[in-house]
C-alpha cells in the first residue's frame, strides 16, 4: 500500500505539478523541472514517492531506455508513445521511458503517476547508488558497461565498481545482470544471488581486465576467463537461442518462449530477454511477457521510420563504440542503403569525441555516406582514414530529404533528438 504523503511532500508535489504543467503547456519538456522543484522543497521527496511501490531500476551504458520500456510493457503497462512528456503512469506502471534518468527526472515520473503499484525507472550509472538508496528497489537490472562520456562519468571500470557498490548495499534486491559483459558480471557478482542473462556480445573492447583482480581476461568462443584468479563467465539463467523456427528466450526449468519483435536487431532481442526475465521474477508468466512485447515498434523515436517525399528515413541512436557495434550489425542487414551520420558534442553527448576512432566505420563500405553535425569535420577525418568515400552536409535532416528511397539517419544523443524533433 502506498502511504499518504506528509504535508511538506504534498506541498512539494503540488508545486512541482504546477511547474511541470506550465512547462508542457508552453511547449517545453517537463520531465525534469517538476522533480527539481519538488526536491528543492523536500529533499526526501523521491523516497516518499517511491514508498509502497515495487521498484525496478535499470542501468548500464546502452539500451536503458528501450529495456525500461520493454519491462514496463511486459509488466502490463503500454510503454508506447502515449504522450509528449515521456513520464508518468501507464496502467499500473510508472516509468520514465523517454530517458530522463537522473534523480530529478525519476522524481517527476513518480509524481506524475500517483497510486501506481509498480515503478520501472532507467537510471544513469553514476546515480544508481543515490536512487537505490531512496527507492529500495526490488530488482536492479545491469545491462552492460562500456566507455561513454569520459569527460563526465570517468573511466568505465570506475563506473562499474560504483555500480557494484550500489548492488552490495541492497542485498534484498534481485539483481538481473548480463553474464557476457565482463564488467557487468563483476558488478552483478556483488549480489548474493544474481540472475544471469546471456547472449554473446559483439563488443569486447572494454572487457580486457578482470573486475576482481585486474588480471588479463581471455575470450574463447562463448566464454571469458581471467587468467590470474580464474573468474569466469557465469552460466546464464536466461539465454537467447535460435533454431529453424527463429529466436526464442530460454529460461530456468526448461521454459522457452518465442520472440516475435517489431523492433529490429540482436540488441533488442537481448533487451527483450532482460524484460522477460524481470517480468517473470515479478510474477508474470514468460509467455505473457513475450506476447506483450510484440507490438512495441519504437521507443522515444528510436527505430522509427518516417515517410517523406521520395522515400523513408529510419532513425537510429549510436552514442559510443559499443552502441555503434550494435547499429553496424543492423546496417549490415541493408547493404547499399544510404546512411547519414550526425555527431554533436554538447553536454548531454560528452565533449570528448575521441571515441570515433574506436568505431569500426570500415564496415560502412558499400553504403553511400553523408556526414553532418557539429563535429562533422572530426568524423570526416575518421572516415577518410577508414577509406570511406563520403560527403559533408550542413544539416542531417536536409541530407535525408535529398536522398531518394530509404535512408538511415544515425545520430549520437543530441543529434538524434534534434533530427527526431524535426522529422516527427
mmCIF file of C-alpha atoms in Angstrom:
data_model
loop_
_atom_site.group_PDB
_atom_site.id
_atom_site.type_symbol
_atom_site.label_atom_id
_atom_site.label_comp_id
_atom_site.label_asym_id
_atom_site.label_seq_id
_atom_site.Cartn_x
_atom_site.Cartn_y
_atom_site.Cartn_z
ATOM 1 C CA UNK A 1 0.000 0.000 0.000
ATOM 2 C CA UNK A 2 1.320 3.459 -0.896
ATOM 3 C CA UNK A 3 1.411 5.604 2.258
ATOM 4 C CA UNK A 4 -0.106 9.071 2.423
ATOM 5 C CA UNK A 5 2.474 11.798 1.873
ATOM 6 C CA UNK A 6 3.297 14.146 4.761
ATOM 7 C CA UNK A 7 2.308 17.799 4.439
ATOM 8 C CA UNK A 8 5.723 19.020 3.265
ATOM 9 C CA UNK A 9 5.853 16.420 0.490
ATOM 10 C CA UNK A 10 2.276 17.215 -0.597
ATOM 11 C CA UNK A 11 3.244 20.868 -0.913
ATOM 12 C CA UNK A 12 6.348 19.933 -2.915
ATOM 13 C CA UNK A 13 4.335 17.681 -5.249
ATOM 14 C CA UNK A 14 1.663 20.320 -5.828
ATOM 15 C CA UNK A 15 4.254 22.953 -6.690
ATOM 16 C CA UNK A 16 6.122 20.538 -8.948
ATOM 17 C CA UNK A 17 2.982 19.602 -10.879
ATOM 18 C CA UNK A 18 2.144 23.246 -11.434
ATOM 19 C CA UNK A 19 5.608 23.992 -12.789
ATOM 20 C CA UNK A 20 5.674 20.855 -14.971
ATOM 21 C CA UNK A 21 2.230 21.638 -16.361
ATOM 22 C CA UNK A 22 3.249 25.194 -17.198
ATOM 23 C CA UNK A 23 6.402 23.958 -18.932
ATOM 24 C CA UNK A 24 4.446 21.477 -21.059
ATOM 25 C CA UNK A 25 1.743 23.990 -21.954
ATOM 26 C CA UNK A 26 4.435 26.326 -23.261
ATOM 27 C CA UNK A 27 5.931 23.583 -25.420
ATOM 28 C CA UNK A 28 8.886 22.730 -23.213
ATOM 29 C CA UNK A 29 9.981 19.403 -21.805
ATOM 30 C CA UNK A 30 8.528 18.994 -18.325
ATOM 31 C CA UNK A 31 10.200 15.691 -17.486
ATOM 32 C CA UNK A 32 12.880 17.205 -15.213
ATOM 33 C CA UNK A 33 11.787 20.584 -13.870
ATOM 34 C CA UNK A 34 8.970 19.178 -11.727
ATOM 35 C CA UNK A 35 11.280 16.798 -9.910
ATOM 36 C CA UNK A 36 13.823 19.546 -9.418
ATOM 37 C CA UNK A 37 11.266 21.849 -7.806
ATOM 38 C CA UNK A 38 9.923 19.044 -5.601
ATOM 39 C CA UNK A 39 13.425 18.141 -4.400
ATOM 40 C CA UNK A 40 14.231 21.741 -3.501
ATOM 41 C CA UNK A 41 11.111 21.864 -1.345
ATOM 42 C CA UNK A 42 11.566 18.384 0.169
ATOM 43 C CA UNK A 43 14.949 16.644 -0.097
ATOM 44 C CA UNK A 44 13.355 13.285 0.766
ATOM 45 C CA UNK A 45 10.579 13.504 -1.790
ATOM 46 C CA UNK A 46 11.967 10.795 -4.097
ATOM 47 C CA UNK A 47 11.930 8.235 -1.312
ATOM 48 C CA UNK A 48 8.483 9.325 -0.166
ATOM 49 C CA UNK A 49 7.067 8.969 -3.689
ATOM 50 C CA UNK A 50 8.648 5.521 -4.104
ATOM 51 C CA UNK A 51 7.437 4.193 -0.748
ATOM 52 C CA UNK A 52 4.990 1.315 -1.052
ATOM 53 C CA UNK A 53 5.799 0.614 -4.708
ATOM 54 C CA UNK A 54 7.668 -2.290 -6.238
ATOM 55 C CA UNK A 55 10.604 -0.525 -7.898
ATOM 56 C CA UNK A 56 12.734 -1.817 -10.776
ATOM 57 C CA UNK A 57 15.903 0.147 -11.590
ATOM 58 C CA UNK A 58 17.574 -0.335 -14.986
ATOM 59 C CA UNK A 59 21.139 0.849 -15.563
ATOM 60 C CA UNK A 60 24.001 0.360 -17.992
ATOM 61 C CA UNK A 61 25.707 2.200 -20.820
ATOM 62 C CA UNK A 62 23.473 1.203 -23.737
ATOM 63 C CA UNK A 63 19.869 0.068 -24.004
ATOM 64 C CA UNK A 64 18.442 1.578 -20.811
ATOM 65 C CA UNK A 65 15.549 3.407 -22.439
ATOM 66 C CA UNK A 66 14.472 0.531 -24.663
ATOM 67 C CA UNK A 67 14.782 -2.093 -21.924
ATOM 68 C CA UNK A 68 12.880 0.108 -19.468
ATOM 69 C CA UNK A 69 10.016 0.428 -21.948
ATOM 70 C CA UNK A 70 10.069 -3.313 -22.580
ATOM 71 C CA UNK A 71 9.984 -4.167 -18.864
ATOM 72 C CA UNK A 72 7.131 -1.723 -18.233
ATOM 73 C CA UNK A 73 5.201 -3.218 -21.126
ATOM 74 C CA UNK A 74 5.910 -6.809 -20.039
ATOM 75 C CA UNK A 75 4.585 -5.967 -16.565
ATOM 76 C CA UNK A 76 1.317 -4.773 -18.028
ATOM 77 C CA UNK A 77 1.982 -1.147 -18.962
ATOM 78 C CA UNK A 78 1.687 0.040 -22.553
ATOM 79 C CA UNK A 79 5.007 1.859 -22.958
ATOM 80 C CA UNK A 80 4.259 3.057 -26.472
ATOM 81 C CA UNK A 81 4.423 6.751 -27.253
ATOM 82 C CA UNK A 82 1.433 7.800 -25.213
ATOM 83 C CA UNK A 83 2.312 11.446 -24.619
ATOM 84 C CA UNK A 84 4.930 14.072 -25.296
ATOM 85 C CA UNK A 85 6.075 14.124 -21.684
ATOM 86 C CA UNK A 86 7.884 10.812 -21.601
ATOM 87 C CA UNK A 87 6.923 10.257 -17.969
ATOM 88 C CA UNK A 88 4.091 9.197 -15.821
ATOM 89 C CA UNK A 89 1.682 6.380 -15.138
ATOM 90 C CA UNK A 90 0.881 3.679 -17.632
ATOM 91 C CA UNK A 91 -1.846 1.400 -16.370
ATOM 92 C CA UNK A 92 -0.363 0.295 -13.071
ATOM 93 C CA UNK A 93 3.259 1.046 -14.047
ATOM 94 C CA UNK A 94 5.117 4.328 -13.560
ATOM 95 C CA UNK A 95 8.086 4.805 -15.868
ATOM 96 C CA UNK A 96 10.466 7.408 -17.255
ATOM 97 C CA UNK A 97 10.564 5.577 -20.564
ATOM 98 C CA UNK A 98 11.893 8.507 -22.634
ATOM 99 C CA UNK A 99 15.149 8.770 -20.756
ATOM 100 C CA UNK A 100 15.065 11.444 -18.018
ATOM 101 C CA UNK A 101 17.215 9.129 -15.903
ATOM 102 C CA UNK A 102 18.746 11.287 -13.184
ATOM 103 C CA UNK A 103 17.054 11.810 -9.797
ATOM 104 C CA UNK A 104 15.019 14.855 -10.907
ATOM 105 C CA UNK A 105 13.587 13.006 -13.901
ATOM 106 C CA UNK A 106 12.778 9.907 -11.840
ATOM 107 C CA UNK A 107 11.067 12.077 -9.227
ATOM 108 C CA UNK A 108 8.974 13.713 -11.954
ATOM 109 C CA UNK A 109 7.928 10.333 -13.338
ATOM 110 C CA UNK A 110 6.772 9.188 -9.893
ATOM 111 C CA UNK A 111 4.841 12.351 -9.069
ATOM 112 C CA UNK A 112 3.152 12.138 -12.491
ATOM 113 C CA UNK A 113 1.928 8.623 -11.631
ATOM 114 C CA UNK A 114 0.309 8.753 -8.191
ATOM 115 C CA UNK A 115 -1.017 5.454 -6.921
ATOM 116 C CA UNK A 116 0.725 3.156 -9.389
ATOM 117 C CA UNK A 117 1.835 -0.092 -7.772
ATOM 118 C CA UNK A 118 4.910 -0.688 -9.960
ATOM 119 C CA UNK A 119 7.708 1.679 -10.976
ATOM 120 C CA UNK A 120 10.229 0.850 -13.706
ATOM 121 C CA UNK A 121 12.933 3.506 -13.936
ATOM 122 C CA UNK A 122 16.070 3.780 -16.003
ATOM 123 C CA UNK A 123 18.933 5.275 -14.001
ATOM 124 C CA UNK A 124 22.146 6.907 -15.147
ATOM 125 C CA UNK A 125 25.021 4.708 -13.977
ATOM 126 C CA UNK A 126 26.531 7.491 -11.884
ATOM 127 C CA UNK A 127 23.292 7.949 -9.912
ATOM 128 C CA UNK A 128 22.348 4.327 -9.231
ATOM 129 C CA UNK A 129 23.628 4.439 -5.650
ATOM 130 C CA UNK A 130 21.694 7.599 -4.803
ATOM 131 C CA UNK A 131 18.443 6.478 -6.455
ATOM 132 C CA UNK A 132 18.627 2.961 -4.995
ATOM 133 C CA UNK A 133 19.182 4.367 -1.504
ATOM 134 C CA UNK A 134 15.999 6.451 -1.883
ATOM 135 C CA UNK A 135 13.752 3.868 -3.561
ATOM 136 C CA UNK A 136 14.790 0.497 -2.027
ATOM 137 C CA UNK A 137 14.431 -1.402 -5.335
ATOM 138 C CA UNK A 138 13.039 -4.908 -5.607
ATOM 139 C CA UNK A 139 15.022 -5.505 -8.814
ATOM 140 C CA UNK A 140 18.220 -3.950 -10.194
ATOM 141 C CA UNK A 141 18.989 -4.590 -13.870
ATOM 142 C CA UNK A 142 22.595 -4.338 -15.110
ATOM 143 C CA UNK A 143 22.727 -4.262 -18.919
ATOM 144 C CA UNK A 144 26.343 -3.541 -19.909
ATOM 145 C CA UNK A 145 29.256 -1.189 -19.257
ATOM 146 C CA UNK A 146 31.444 0.478 -21.876
ATOM 147 C CA UNK A 147 33.212 3.781 -22.455
ATOM 148 C CA UNK A 148 30.820 6.711 -22.725
ATOM 149 C CA UNK A 149 31.105 10.416 -21.876
ATOM 150 C CA UNK A 150 34.524 10.015 -20.271
ATOM 151 C CA UNK A 151 34.683 13.739 -19.533
ATOM 152 C CA UNK A 152 31.565 13.445 -17.332
ATOM 153 C CA UNK A 153 31.454 9.967 -15.791
ATOM 154 C CA UNK A 154 35.107 8.908 -15.916
ATOM 155 C CA UNK A 155 36.773 5.600 -16.706
ATOM 156 C CA UNK A 156 34.381 2.711 -17.274
ATOM 157 C CA UNK A 157 35.913 0.362 -14.687
ATOM 158 C CA UNK A 158 35.426 3.030 -12.034
ATOM 159 C CA UNK A 159 31.777 3.344 -13.066
ATOM 160 C CA UNK A 160 31.322 -0.440 -12.861
ATOM 161 C CA UNK A 161 32.843 -0.505 -9.363
ATOM 162 C CA UNK A 162 30.447 2.207 -8.185
ATOM 163 C CA UNK A 163 27.540 0.228 -9.558
ATOM 164 C CA UNK A 164 28.859 -2.853 -7.762
ATOM 165 C CA UNK A 165 28.935 -0.864 -4.506
ATOM 166 C CA UNK A 166 25.267 0.065 -5.044
ATOM 167 C CA UNK A 167 24.406 -3.597 -5.652
ATOM 168 C CA UNK A 168 26.208 -4.672 -2.466
ATOM 169 C CA UNK A 169 24.349 -2.008 -0.471
ATOM 170 C CA UNK A 170 20.988 -3.589 -1.359
ATOM 171 C CA UNK A 171 21.246 -7.301 -0.590
ATOM 172 C CA UNK A 172 17.462 -7.790 -0.716
ATOM 173 C CA UNK A 173 17.235 -6.606 -4.317
ATOM 174 C CA UNK A 174 17.136 -9.242 -7.049
ATOM 175 C CA UNK A 175 19.948 -8.384 -9.461
ATOM 176 C CA UNK A 176 19.459 -9.315 -13.133
ATOM 177 C CA UNK A 177 22.778 -8.897 -14.954
ATOM 178 C CA UNK A 178 24.438 -9.610 -18.308
ATOM 179 C CA UNK A 179 26.802 -12.567 -17.968
ATOM 180 C CA UNK A 180 28.687 -11.929 -21.225
ATOM 181 C CA UNK A 181 29.880 -8.436 -20.255
ATOM 182 C CA UNK A 182 32.951 -8.792 -18.016
ATOM 183 C CA UNK A 183 32.450 -5.540 -16.091
ATOM 184 C CA UNK A 184 28.712 -6.113 -15.766
ATOM 185 C CA UNK A 185 29.319 -9.593 -14.386
ATOM 186 C CA UNK A 186 31.812 -8.190 -11.895
ATOM 187 C CA UNK A 187 29.185 -5.775 -10.566
ATOM 188 C CA UNK A 188 26.492 -8.457 -10.564
ATOM 189 C CA UNK A 189 28.653 -10.794 -8.523
ATOM 190 C CA UNK A 190 28.433 -8.306 -5.648
ATOM 191 C CA UNK A 191 24.888 -9.650 -5.211
ATOM 192 C CA UNK A 192 24.335 -12.778 -3.132
ATOM 193 C CA UNK A 193 22.086 -14.397 -5.753
ATOM 194 C CA UNK A 194 22.279 -12.716 -9.158
ATOM 195 C CA UNK A 195 20.144 -13.842 -12.067
ATOM 196 C CA UNK A 196 22.130 -14.005 -15.314
ATOM 197 C CA UNK A 197 21.038 -13.194 -18.853
ATOM 198 C CA UNK A 198 23.273 -14.478 -21.628
ATOM 199 C CA UNK A 199 23.833 -13.854 -25.333
ATOM 200 C CA UNK A 200 27.288 -13.357 -26.841
ATOM 201 C CA UNK A 201 28.166 -9.687 -27.230
ATOM 202 C CA UNK A 202 29.757 -8.268 -30.365
ATOM 203 C CA UNK A 203 31.628 -5.675 -28.266
ATOM 204 C CA UNK A 204 34.550 -6.709 -26.065
ATOM 205 C CA UNK A 205 36.586 -3.509 -26.290
ATOM 206 C CA UNK A 206 36.207 -2.757 -22.569
ATOM 207 C CA UNK A 207 36.477 -6.340 -21.357
ATOM 208 C CA UNK A 208 40.209 -6.978 -21.190
ATOM 209 C CA UNK A 209 40.790 -6.767 -17.428
ATOM 210 C CA UNK A 210 39.266 -8.823 -14.627
ATOM 211 C CA UNK A 211 36.932 -6.815 -12.349
ATOM 212 C CA UNK A 212 38.045 -8.870 -9.348
ATOM 213 C CA UNK A 213 41.865 -8.938 -9.557
ATOM 214 C CA UNK A 214 42.784 -6.748 -12.568
ATOM 215 C CA UNK A 215 44.298 -9.781 -14.298
ATOM 216 C CA UNK A 216 44.029 -10.377 -18.070
ATOM 217 C CA UNK A 217 40.743 -11.697 -19.421
ATOM 218 C CA UNK A 218 40.709 -14.001 -22.430
ATOM 219 C CA UNK A 219 37.736 -14.733 -24.672
ATOM 220 C CA UNK A 220 37.234 -18.155 -26.226
ATOM 221 C CA UNK A 221 34.027 -18.779 -28.116
ATOM 222 C CA UNK A 222 31.099 -18.017 -25.855
ATOM 223 C CA UNK A 223 33.128 -17.821 -22.649
ATOM 224 C CA UNK A 224 35.517 -15.441 -20.939
ATOM 225 C CA UNK A 225 38.018 -16.292 -18.201
ATOM 226 C CA UNK A 226 40.527 -14.422 -16.033
ATOM 227 C CA UNK A 227 43.999 -15.926 -16.413
ATOM 228 C CA UNK A 228 45.014 -14.841 -12.886
ATOM 229 C CA UNK A 229 42.190 -15.578 -10.442
ATOM 230 C CA UNK A 230 40.080 -17.910 -12.556
ATOM 231 C CA UNK A 231 36.930 -15.762 -12.537
ATOM 232 C CA UNK A 232 34.813 -16.822 -15.492
ATOM 233 C CA UNK A 233 31.584 -16.079 -17.259
ATOM 234 C CA UNK A 234 28.645 -17.143 -15.085
ATOM 235 C CA UNK A 235 26.205 -19.632 -16.612
ATOM 236 C CA UNK A 236 23.151 -17.868 -17.959
ATOM 237 C CA UNK A 237 19.793 -18.454 -16.254
ATOM 238 C CA UNK A 238 18.079 -16.840 -19.238
ATOM 239 C CA UNK A 239 19.546 -17.061 -22.752
ATOM 240 C CA UNK A 240 18.741 -16.148 -26.318
ATOM 241 C CA UNK A 241 18.614 -19.232 -28.541
ATOM 242 C CA UNK A 242 17.979 -19.711 -32.235
ATOM 243 C CA UNK A 243 16.705 -22.633 -34.264
ATOM 244 C CA UNK A 244 14.968 -23.140 -37.615
ATOM 245 C CA UNK A 245 11.812 -21.567 -36.223
ATOM 246 C CA UNK A 246 13.611 -18.356 -35.233
ATOM 247 C CA UNK A 247 14.694 -16.711 -31.991
ATOM 248 C CA UNK A 248 13.414 -17.579 -28.545
ATOM 249 C CA UNK A 249 14.257 -16.922 -24.907
ATOM 250 C CA UNK A 250 15.092 -19.946 -22.768
ATOM 251 C CA UNK A 251 14.788 -19.675 -19.015
ATOM 252 C CA UNK A 252 15.093 -21.828 -15.910
ATOM 253 C CA UNK A 253 13.318 -25.192 -15.664
ATOM 254 C CA UNK A 254 13.283 -25.584 -19.443
ATOM 255 C CA UNK A 255 10.827 -22.754 -20.111
ATOM 256 C CA UNK A 256 11.184 -21.370 -23.639
ATOM 257 C CA UNK A 257 9.135 -18.647 -25.343
ATOM 258 C CA UNK A 258 9.393 -17.450 -28.956
ATOM 259 C CA UNK A 259 10.373 -13.861 -29.688
ATOM 260 C CA UNK A 260 8.298 -12.020 -32.270
ATOM 261 C CA UNK A 261 9.578 -8.459 -32.059
ATOM 262 C CA UNK A 262 8.805 -5.464 -34.239
ATOM 263 C CA UNK A 263 11.994 -3.767 -33.011
ATOM 264 C CA UNK A 264 14.962 -4.806 -35.176
ATOM 265 C CA UNK A 265 18.371 -6.242 -34.375
ATOM 266 C CA UNK A 266 20.119 -8.551 -31.937
ATOM 267 C CA UNK A 267 20.464 -5.848 -29.275
ATOM 268 C CA UNK A 268 16.681 -5.596 -28.983
ATOM 269 C CA UNK A 269 16.331 -9.362 -28.736
ATOM 270 C CA UNK A 270 18.720 -9.193 -25.785
ATOM 271 C CA UNK A 271 16.744 -6.299 -24.268
ATOM 272 C CA UNK A 272 13.620 -8.446 -24.596
ATOM 273 C CA UNK A 273 15.331 -11.320 -22.777
ATOM 274 C CA UNK A 274 16.018 -8.968 -19.858
ATOM 275 C CA UNK A 275 12.397 -7.785 -19.884
ATOM 276 C CA UNK A 276 11.031 -11.334 -19.814
ATOM 277 C CA UNK A 277 13.422 -12.337 -17.020
ATOM 278 C CA UNK A 278 12.423 -9.349 -14.875
ATOM 279 C CA UNK A 279 8.705 -9.776 -15.531
ATOM 280 C CA UNK A 280 8.942 -13.452 -14.575
ATOM 281 C CA UNK A 281 10.652 -12.515 -11.311
ATOM 282 C CA UNK A 282 7.695 -10.252 -10.546
ATOM 283 C CA UNK A 283 5.065 -12.868 -11.253
ATOM 284 C CA UNK A 284 4.245 -12.515 -14.968
ATOM 285 C CA UNK A 285 4.247 -15.732 -16.997
ATOM 286 C CA UNK A 286 7.085 -15.694 -19.593
ATOM 287 C CA UNK A 287 4.701 -16.346 -22.487
ATOM 288 C CA UNK A 288 2.508 -13.434 -21.388
ATOM 289 C CA UNK A 289 5.532 -11.118 -21.069
ATOM 290 C CA UNK A 290 6.793 -12.118 -24.539
ATOM 291 C CA UNK A 291 3.372 -11.555 -26.104
ATOM 292 C CA UNK A 292 3.171 -8.053 -24.614
ATOM 293 C CA UNK A 293 6.423 -7.063 -26.364
ATOM 294 C CA UNK A 294 5.247 -7.868 -29.884
ATOM 295 C CA UNK A 295 3.584 -4.554 -30.640
ATOM 296 C CA UNK A 296 6.415 -2.273 -29.481
ATOM 297 C CA UNK A 297 7.682 -0.620 -32.674
ATOM 298 C CA UNK A 298 9.664 2.362 -31.368
ATOM 299 C CA UNK A 299 10.945 3.847 -28.131
ATOM 300 C CA UNK A 300 11.335 7.601 -27.910
ATOM 301 C CA UNK A 301 11.697 7.748 -31.694
ATOM 302 C CA UNK A 302 14.396 5.074 -31.806
ATOM 303 C CA UNK A 303 13.918 2.780 -34.829
ATOM 304 C CA UNK A 304 11.027 4.908 -36.045
ATOM 305 C CA UNK A 305 10.616 5.068 -39.826
ATOM 306 C CA UNK A 306 9.306 8.392 -41.142
ATOM 307 C CA UNK A 307 7.748 8.700 -44.574
ATOM 308 C CA UNK A 308 8.884 11.735 -46.572
ATOM 309 C CA UNK A 309 8.600 12.846 -50.198
ATOM 310 C CA UNK A 310 10.708 10.461 -52.248
ATOM 311 C CA UNK A 311 11.320 7.815 -49.598
ATOM 312 C CA UNK A 312 11.614 6.950 -45.918
ATOM 313 C CA UNK A 313 14.025 7.800 -43.079
ATOM 314 C CA UNK A 314 14.772 5.411 -40.217
ATOM 315 C CA UNK A 315 16.061 7.000 -37.002
ATOM 316 C CA UNK A 316 18.840 5.216 -35.107
ATOM 317 C CA UNK A 317 20.802 6.211 -31.987
ATOM 318 C CA UNK A 318 24.516 5.401 -31.516
ATOM 319 C CA UNK A 319 26.476 7.366 -28.938
ATOM 320 C CA UNK A 320 29.618 5.305 -28.233
ATOM 321 C CA UNK A 321 31.680 2.459 -29.746
ATOM 322 C CA UNK A 322 29.613 -0.310 -28.151
ATOM 323 C CA UNK A 323 26.377 1.275 -29.380
ATOM 324 C CA UNK A 324 27.850 1.628 -32.849
ATOM 325 C CA UNK A 325 28.744 -2.075 -32.858
ATOM 326 C CA UNK A 326 25.022 -2.813 -32.445
ATOM 327 C CA UNK A 327 23.965 -0.305 -35.107
ATOM 328 C CA UNK A 328 26.530 -1.616 -37.591
ATOM 329 C CA UNK A 329 25.065 -5.101 -37.167
ATOM 330 C CA UNK A 330 21.690 -3.612 -38.054
ATOM 331 C CA UNK A 331 23.047 -1.687 -41.047
ATOM 332 C CA UNK A 332 24.665 -4.866 -42.344
ATOM 333 C CA UNK A 333 21.139 -6.168 -42.924
ATOM 334 C CA UNK A 334 20.589 -3.491 -45.610
ATOM 335 C CA UNK A 335 23.695 -3.436 -47.833
ATOM 336 C CA UNK A 336 23.973 -0.418 -50.087
ATOM 337 C CA UNK A 337 21.378 1.596 -48.166
ATOM 338 C CA UNK A 338 22.391 5.274 -47.747
ATOM 339 C CA UNK A 339 23.459 6.362 -44.264
ATOM 340 C CA UNK A 340 23.560 9.877 -42.780
ATOM 341 C CA UNK A 341 25.754 10.086 -39.662
ATOM 342 C CA UNK A 342 25.404 13.104 -37.346
ATOM 343 C CA UNK A 343 27.667 13.731 -34.333
ATOM 344 C CA UNK A 344 27.459 16.564 -31.784
ATOM 345 C CA UNK A 345 29.444 17.160 -28.599
ATOM 346 C CA UNK A 346 27.129 19.055 -26.283
ATOM 347 C CA UNK A 347 26.922 18.453 -22.551
ATOM 348 C CA UNK A 348 24.441 15.600 -22.955
ATOM 349 C CA UNK A 349 26.706 13.903 -25.516
ATOM 350 C CA UNK A 350 30.027 14.380 -23.760
ATOM 351 C CA UNK A 351 32.530 16.909 -25.106
ATOM 352 C CA UNK A 352 35.147 14.295 -25.972
ATOM 353 C CA UNK A 353 34.597 12.637 -29.375
ATOM 354 C CA UNK A 354 37.847 10.662 -29.454
ATOM 355 C CA UNK A 355 35.646 7.552 -29.275
ATOM 356 C CA UNK A 356 35.097 7.948 -33.012
ATOM 357 C CA UNK A 357 38.463 6.257 -33.549
ATOM 358 C CA UNK A 358 37.266 3.115 -31.750
ATOM 359 C CA UNK A 359 34.269 2.605 -34.062
ATOM 360 C CA UNK A 360 34.923 0.221 -36.988
ATOM 361 C CA UNK A 361 33.444 2.576 -39.574
ATOM 362 C CA UNK A 362 35.177 0.479 -42.232
ATOM 363 C CA UNK A 363 32.059 -1.705 -42.053
ATOM 364 C CA UNK A 364 30.108 1.078 -43.790
ATOM 365 C CA UNK A 365 31.895 0.249 -47.051
ATOM 366 C CA UNK A 366 29.280 -0.105 -49.772
ATOM 367 C CA UNK A 367 26.887 2.376 -48.170
ATOM 368 C CA UNK A 368 26.630 5.928 -49.574
ATOM 369 C CA UNK A 369 27.598 8.010 -46.516
ATOM 370 C CA UNK A 370 26.799 11.614 -45.607
ATOM 371 C CA UNK A 371 28.412 13.306 -42.582
ATOM 372 C CA UNK A 372 26.704 16.050 -40.563
ATOM 373 C CA UNK A 373 26.505 17.510 -37.074
ATOM 374 C CA UNK A 374 28.641 19.893 -35.058
ATOM 375 C CA UNK A 375 31.625 17.524 -35.142
ATOM 376 C CA UNK A 376 31.304 16.619 -38.819
ATOM 377 C CA UNK A 377 34.901 17.628 -39.511
ATOM 378 C CA UNK A 378 36.330 15.152 -36.974
ATOM 379 C CA UNK A 379 34.009 12.434 -38.233
ATOM 380 C CA UNK A 380 35.060 13.168 -41.807
ATOM 381 C CA UNK A 381 38.733 12.714 -40.880
ATOM 382 C CA UNK A 382 37.930 9.380 -39.227
ATOM 383 C CA UNK A 383 36.053 8.176 -42.317
ATOM 384 C CA UNK A 384 38.911 9.328 -44.558
ATOM 385 C CA UNK A 385 41.307 7.142 -42.570
ATOM 386 C CA UNK A 386 38.784 4.312 -42.937
ATOM 387 C CA UNK A 387 38.970 4.786 -46.705
ATOM 388 C CA UNK A 388 35.260 5.574 -46.955
ATOM 389 C CA UNK A 389 34.033 7.981 -49.653
ATOM 390 C CA UNK A 390 31.553 10.429 -48.147
ATOM 391 C CA UNK A 391 30.247 13.961 -48.409
ATOM 392 C CA UNK A 392 29.605 16.619 -45.784
ATOM 393 C CA UNK A 393 26.236 18.280 -45.228
ATOM 394 C CA UNK A 394 25.249 21.277 -43.146
ATOM 395 C CA UNK A 395 22.038 19.642 -41.962
ATOM 396 C CA UNK A 396 21.371 15.945 -41.315
ATOM 397 C CA UNK A 397 17.621 16.088 -41.931
ATOM 398 C CA UNK A 398 18.069 18.027 -45.168
ATOM 399 C CA UNK A 399 20.563 15.389 -46.277
ATOM 400 C CA UNK A 400 17.963 12.649 -45.813
ATOM 401 C CA UNK A 401 15.424 14.644 -47.817
ATOM 402 C CA UNK A 402 17.920 14.900 -50.674
ATOM 403 C CA UNK A 403 18.055 11.092 -50.854
ATOM 404 C CA UNK A 404 15.658 9.040 -52.964
ATOM 405 C CA UNK A 405 14.370 5.870 -51.350
ATOM 406 C CA UNK A 406 15.088 4.533 -47.847
ATOM 407 C CA UNK A 407 17.878 6.079 -45.769
ATOM 408 C CA UNK A 408 19.161 5.533 -42.219
ATOM 409 C CA UNK A 409 19.934 8.578 -40.057
ATOM 410 C CA UNK A 410 22.294 7.640 -37.211
ATOM 411 C CA UNK A 411 22.972 10.280 -34.583
ATOM 412 C CA UNK A 412 24.535 10.475 -31.160
ATOM 413 C CA UNK A 413 22.350 11.733 -28.336
ATOM 414 C CA UNK A 414 21.541 15.364 -29.168
ATOM 415 C CA UNK A 415 21.954 14.879 -32.923
ATOM 416 C CA UNK A 416 19.404 12.077 -32.791
ATOM 417 C CA UNK A 417 16.904 14.086 -30.758
ATOM 418 C CA UNK A 418 17.344 17.185 -32.932
ATOM 419 C CA UNK A 419 16.546 15.112 -36.024
ATOM 420 C CA UNK A 420 13.640 13.314 -34.340
ATOM 421 C CA UNK A 421 12.017 16.615 -33.362
ATOM 422 C CA UNK A 422 12.169 17.864 -36.960
ATOM 423 C CA UNK A 423 11.080 14.629 -38.603
ATOM 424 C CA UNK A 424 8.357 13.569 -36.180
#
